[in-house]
Structure formats: structure tokens, C-alpha cells
């Protein structure tokens, strides 16, 4: 509940400001697609989303049928999905640490730049994040108990995530790689590499079939996989460090005493690395924002 508290505060804030029913950024297009699906039963994209999206629209279909297609209803459903995703994150953190550490990790996750803003919008980032955390939580149970039920549950959650945003394939791929690393002499389950291969083939066939179908939808505005450039990949890696550092500031403040002890030993090297990384970032990114649309000196969505 502690980790979800910022999301509840964000919902309360938007409700008080009477902005809960106002579309955010590009989600006007996604809301329109969801409304058309609920009203006509037809999937009609708007040519405005370069991500899968389809899974999210079908996910909220029952909500729209019951409560209507007002943007506030959809934004509240995203807040609930956000809390569910944080629950998945807590389960992952708890697997590796104490309850206190897991709560802290969940709280820091909820305070990631832009997360609360996205939690009260119909953007695809938070639902994809939820699918990934739930996939990882189920995957950890599968690995811990050598459970085929949890294995296929995790792959299914990963597949759902891929129908929302393509990046969600990272979680099930990680599960398949770890599962394939089990020694073949393990008796539970038998032939783990064959199971991983079978799961990988099934997952790949599903994703490829889905993308093939998605690319043929009218007004799909599909991302171009042929334009991946080394410069763009390098820029994303460089950009990740200051964003991650900013996100970890709450954790850093809570663990300052231990970090000071480390700095006495590794201080000069840490300082040199920090200065070097900062120089590279400033040279490459200039005065660009830390987190795209969500944390910019001109405000959120300033480019929209």
C-alpha cells in the first residue's frame, strides 16, 4: 500500500483539479479507438500511435461497456493497472530482499519521473510496465518452483504486454534465457532447454503473427524496424544514466550514510567517472530533457 500511495495521491490531485477527464498528450487517439471498439465492435486506429496499443484497448473494453467511455473512467482504470503493476514490482523486489527493501523499491519505482503522470492517463507506458512486472513476478515463481504452470503464465503475461508496447518482450525473453540455462539433468521439470525452446517458439510465433496482423490494420502508423541507428542506440544508453540517477535520488538520500562510507574508499574514482559521464551526456544531449515528455524544463508534454 505504501508504494501505491503516490498513485492514489496523483488520482486525488487530478480529481481536485478537475483534469481527470481531460486527455493527456497522445491518448486522445487511444481513447477514441477504445470508444469506437466499444460502440461498434470494430477496431479502428487513428494513425497516431507507433506502438502495439491493441491489447490495451481490448483490456479496457469491459470497463467501457459497463461504466462508459468517459476519459475519467479510462484514466481511473489506468490508475488501477498502475497499482497492479507496482504490486508486481513489489513481488519482484521481495524475491531478492526483505519486506522493507521491497517497499522502498516499490516507492522509488512509483516516484520515477513521469510515472504518476502516466498513471492518470490512457497512455500505453504504465499498462506495458504492469504486464512486464507481472511477467517477471510469475517468471520468478516459475524459476523458483520449476513450475510449468507459472512458466506459461509468465509467457502469457509477456505476450499481453507485447500487444500493448513492443518493448514488453524483454521480460519473457529474459525468462526464456534463464530457464534454458537450467542443467539438463534436473528432474523437475525434465528437459528444461526443450521447454524453453518450445516456449520461445510459441512466443515468437505469437508475436510475429500479431505484428504481421497489426501492420495491416488501416491507419496503423507502425514503427519502422529498419531505421535503428547506432547513434540512436548510443544516445539512449547515454541518456539512461542521468535519468536512472534522478530516479534513484530518494534511495540515495535514505542510504546516504552507507554511500559516504563507500565514497571514502572509491571517492576519487567515482568522482572521475561521474565527471566523465556528465561531460559525455552534456556534449551529446545538450540541454535536452531528462525524461522525454515527462520531465522537462518547459513542463510535461511541452512538445505536444
mmCIF file of C-alpha atoms in Angstrom, residues 43-159:
data_model
loop_
_atom_site.group_PDB
_atom_site.id
_atom_site.type_symbol
_atom_site.label_atom_id
_atom_site.label_comp_id
_atom_site.label_asym_id
_atom_site.label_seq_id
_atom_site.Cartn_x
_atom_site.Cartn_y
_atom_site.Cartn_z
ATOM 1 C CA UNK A 43 -11.040 -1.867 -34.183
ATOM 2 C CA UNK A 44 -10.299 1.446 -35.891
ATOM 3 C CA UNK A 45 -6.896 3.049 -35.293
ATOM 4 C CA UNK A 46 -6.279 6.752 -35.815
ATOM 5 C CA UNK A 47 -2.830 6.761 -37.418
ATOM 6 C CA UNK A 48 -1.373 8.343 -34.299
ATOM 7 C CA UNK A 49 0.256 5.545 -32.321
ATOM 8 C CA UNK A 50 3.590 3.947 -33.155
ATOM 9 C CA UNK A 51 3.122 1.118 -30.672
ATOM 10 C CA UNK A 52 1.018 -2.047 -30.484
ATOM 11 C CA UNK A 53 -1.852 -0.447 -28.468
ATOM 12 C CA UNK A 54 -4.383 -3.144 -29.424
ATOM 13 C CA UNK A 55 -4.000 -5.132 -26.189
ATOM 14 C CA UNK A 56 -4.705 -2.067 -24.049
ATOM 15 C CA UNK A 57 -7.857 -1.217 -25.990
ATOM 16 C CA UNK A 58 -9.245 -4.729 -25.560
ATOM 17 C CA UNK A 59 -8.165 -4.724 -21.904
ATOM 18 C CA UNK A 60 -10.478 -1.815 -21.083
ATOM 19 C CA UNK A 61 -13.300 -2.993 -23.354
ATOM 20 C CA UNK A 62 -15.333 -4.474 -20.449
ATOM 21 C CA UNK A 63 -14.799 -1.286 -18.420
ATOM 22 C CA UNK A 64 -16.205 0.875 -21.199
ATOM 23 C CA UNK A 65 -19.166 -1.447 -21.704
ATOM 24 C CA UNK A 66 -20.065 -1.208 -18.011
ATOM 25 C CA UNK A 67 -19.074 2.339 -16.998
ATOM 26 C CA UNK A 68 -18.991 4.245 -20.273
ATOM 27 C CA UNK A 69 -16.207 5.736 -22.376
ATOM 28 C CA UNK A 70 -15.569 8.959 -20.485
ATOM 29 C CA UNK A 71 -11.853 9.771 -20.293
ATOM 30 C CA UNK A 72 -12.086 9.852 -16.494
ATOM 31 C CA UNK A 73 -13.244 6.225 -16.454
ATOM 32 C CA UNK A 74 -10.338 5.164 -18.671
ATOM 33 C CA UNK A 75 -7.822 7.180 -16.666
ATOM 34 C CA UNK A 76 -9.058 5.623 -13.421
ATOM 35 C CA UNK A 77 -8.721 2.168 -14.973
ATOM 36 C CA UNK A 78 -5.115 3.040 -15.824
ATOM 37 C CA UNK A 79 -4.532 4.059 -12.198
ATOM 38 C CA UNK A 80 -5.769 0.642 -11.067
ATOM 39 C CA UNK A 81 -3.489 -1.033 -13.611
ATOM 40 C CA UNK A 82 -0.653 1.147 -12.319
ATOM 41 C CA UNK A 83 -1.224 -0.083 -8.764
ATOM 42 C CA UNK A 84 -1.319 -3.657 -10.087
ATOM 43 C CA UNK A 85 1.994 -3.082 -11.826
ATOM 44 C CA UNK A 86 3.507 -1.774 -8.607
ATOM 45 C CA UNK A 87 2.226 -4.920 -6.906
ATOM 46 C CA UNK A 88 4.133 -6.951 -9.478
ATOM 47 C CA UNK A 89 7.223 -4.821 -8.872
ATOM 48 C CA UNK A 90 6.906 -5.389 -5.115
ATOM 49 C CA UNK A 91 6.752 -9.154 -5.701
ATOM 50 C CA UNK A 92 9.940 -8.987 -7.776
ATOM 51 C CA UNK A 93 11.758 -6.867 -5.192
ATOM 52 C CA UNK A 94 10.554 -9.085 -2.344
ATOM 53 C CA UNK A 95 12.055 -12.106 -4.087
ATOM 54 C CA UNK A 96 15.520 -10.571 -3.732
ATOM 55 C CA UNK A 97 15.229 -8.701 -0.438
ATOM 56 C CA UNK A 98 13.357 -8.001 2.763
ATOM 57 C CA UNK A 99 9.850 -6.601 3.036
ATOM 58 C CA UNK A 100 11.269 -3.197 3.932
ATOM 59 C CA UNK A 101 13.596 -3.208 0.936
ATOM 60 C CA UNK A 102 10.748 -4.281 -1.351
ATOM 61 C CA UNK A 103 8.513 -1.480 -0.076
ATOM 62 C CA UNK A 104 11.309 1.028 -0.597
ATOM 63 C CA UNK A 105 11.932 -0.250 -4.105
ATOM 64 C CA UNK A 106 8.230 -0.027 -4.943
ATOM 65 C CA UNK A 107 8.037 3.507 -3.583
ATOM 66 C CA UNK A 108 11.070 4.598 -5.603
ATOM 67 C CA UNK A 109 9.542 2.999 -8.700
ATOM 68 C CA UNK A 110 6.291 4.907 -8.229
ATOM 69 C CA UNK A 111 8.275 8.152 -7.961
ATOM 70 C CA UNK A 112 10.105 7.568 -11.232
ATOM 71 C CA UNK A 113 9.858 10.744 -13.369
ATOM 72 C CA UNK A 114 6.607 10.664 -15.284
ATOM 73 C CA UNK A 115 5.178 7.525 -13.691
ATOM 74 C CA UNK A 116 2.445 9.307 -11.749
ATOM 75 C CA UNK A 117 1.585 11.470 -14.729
ATOM 76 C CA UNK A 118 1.237 8.372 -16.899
ATOM 77 C CA UNK A 119 -0.758 6.581 -14.194
ATOM 78 C CA UNK A 120 -3.602 9.055 -14.653
ATOM 79 C CA UNK A 121 -3.644 8.948 -18.456
ATOM 80 C CA UNK A 122 -4.579 6.447 -21.152
ATOM 81 C CA UNK A 123 -1.004 6.238 -22.452
ATOM 82 C CA UNK A 124 0.420 2.757 -23.028
ATOM 83 C CA UNK A 125 3.535 3.021 -20.838
ATOM 84 C CA UNK A 126 2.007 2.010 -17.499
ATOM 85 C CA UNK A 127 -0.056 -0.972 -18.762
ATOM 86 C CA UNK A 128 3.026 -2.315 -20.561
ATOM 87 C CA UNK A 129 5.058 -1.820 -17.370
ATOM 88 C CA UNK A 130 2.391 -3.695 -15.393
ATOM 89 C CA UNK A 131 2.465 -6.600 -17.836
ATOM 90 C CA UNK A 132 6.259 -6.749 -17.572
ATOM 91 C CA UNK A 133 6.379 -6.683 -13.764
ATOM 92 C CA UNK A 134 3.670 -9.330 -13.517
ATOM 93 C CA UNK A 135 5.517 -11.409 -16.115
ATOM 94 C CA UNK A 136 8.724 -11.128 -14.093
ATOM 95 C CA UNK A 137 6.931 -11.950 -10.838
ATOM 96 C CA UNK A 138 5.351 -15.055 -12.383
ATOM 97 C CA UNK A 139 8.657 -15.930 -14.029
ATOM 98 C CA UNK A 140 10.493 -15.815 -10.714
ATOM 99 C CA UNK A 141 7.937 -18.190 -9.233
ATOM 100 C CA UNK A 142 8.392 -20.468 -12.229
ATOM 101 C CA UNK A 143 12.158 -20.463 -11.755
ATOM 102 C CA UNK A 144 11.969 -20.934 -8.001
ATOM 103 C CA UNK A 145 9.495 -23.822 -8.070
ATOM 104 C CA UNK A 146 10.402 -25.201 -11.523
ATOM 105 C CA UNK A 147 6.699 -24.775 -12.283
ATOM 106 C CA UNK A 148 5.429 -25.165 -15.838
ATOM 107 C CA UNK A 149 2.151 -23.510 -14.852
ATOM 108 C CA UNK A 150 3.938 -20.341 -13.737
ATOM 109 C CA UNK A 151 6.255 -20.587 -16.767
ATOM 110 C CA UNK A 152 3.365 -20.462 -19.235
ATOM 111 C CA UNK A 153 1.561 -17.858 -17.132
ATOM 112 C CA UNK A 154 4.606 -15.610 -17.349
ATOM 113 C CA UNK A 155 4.872 -16.082 -21.116
ATOM 114 C CA UNK A 156 1.177 -15.275 -21.485
ATOM 115 C CA UNK A 157 1.591 -12.063 -19.491
ATOM 116 C CA UNK A 158 4.604 -11.196 -21.626
ATOM 117 C CA UNK A 159 2.562 -11.780 -24.772
#
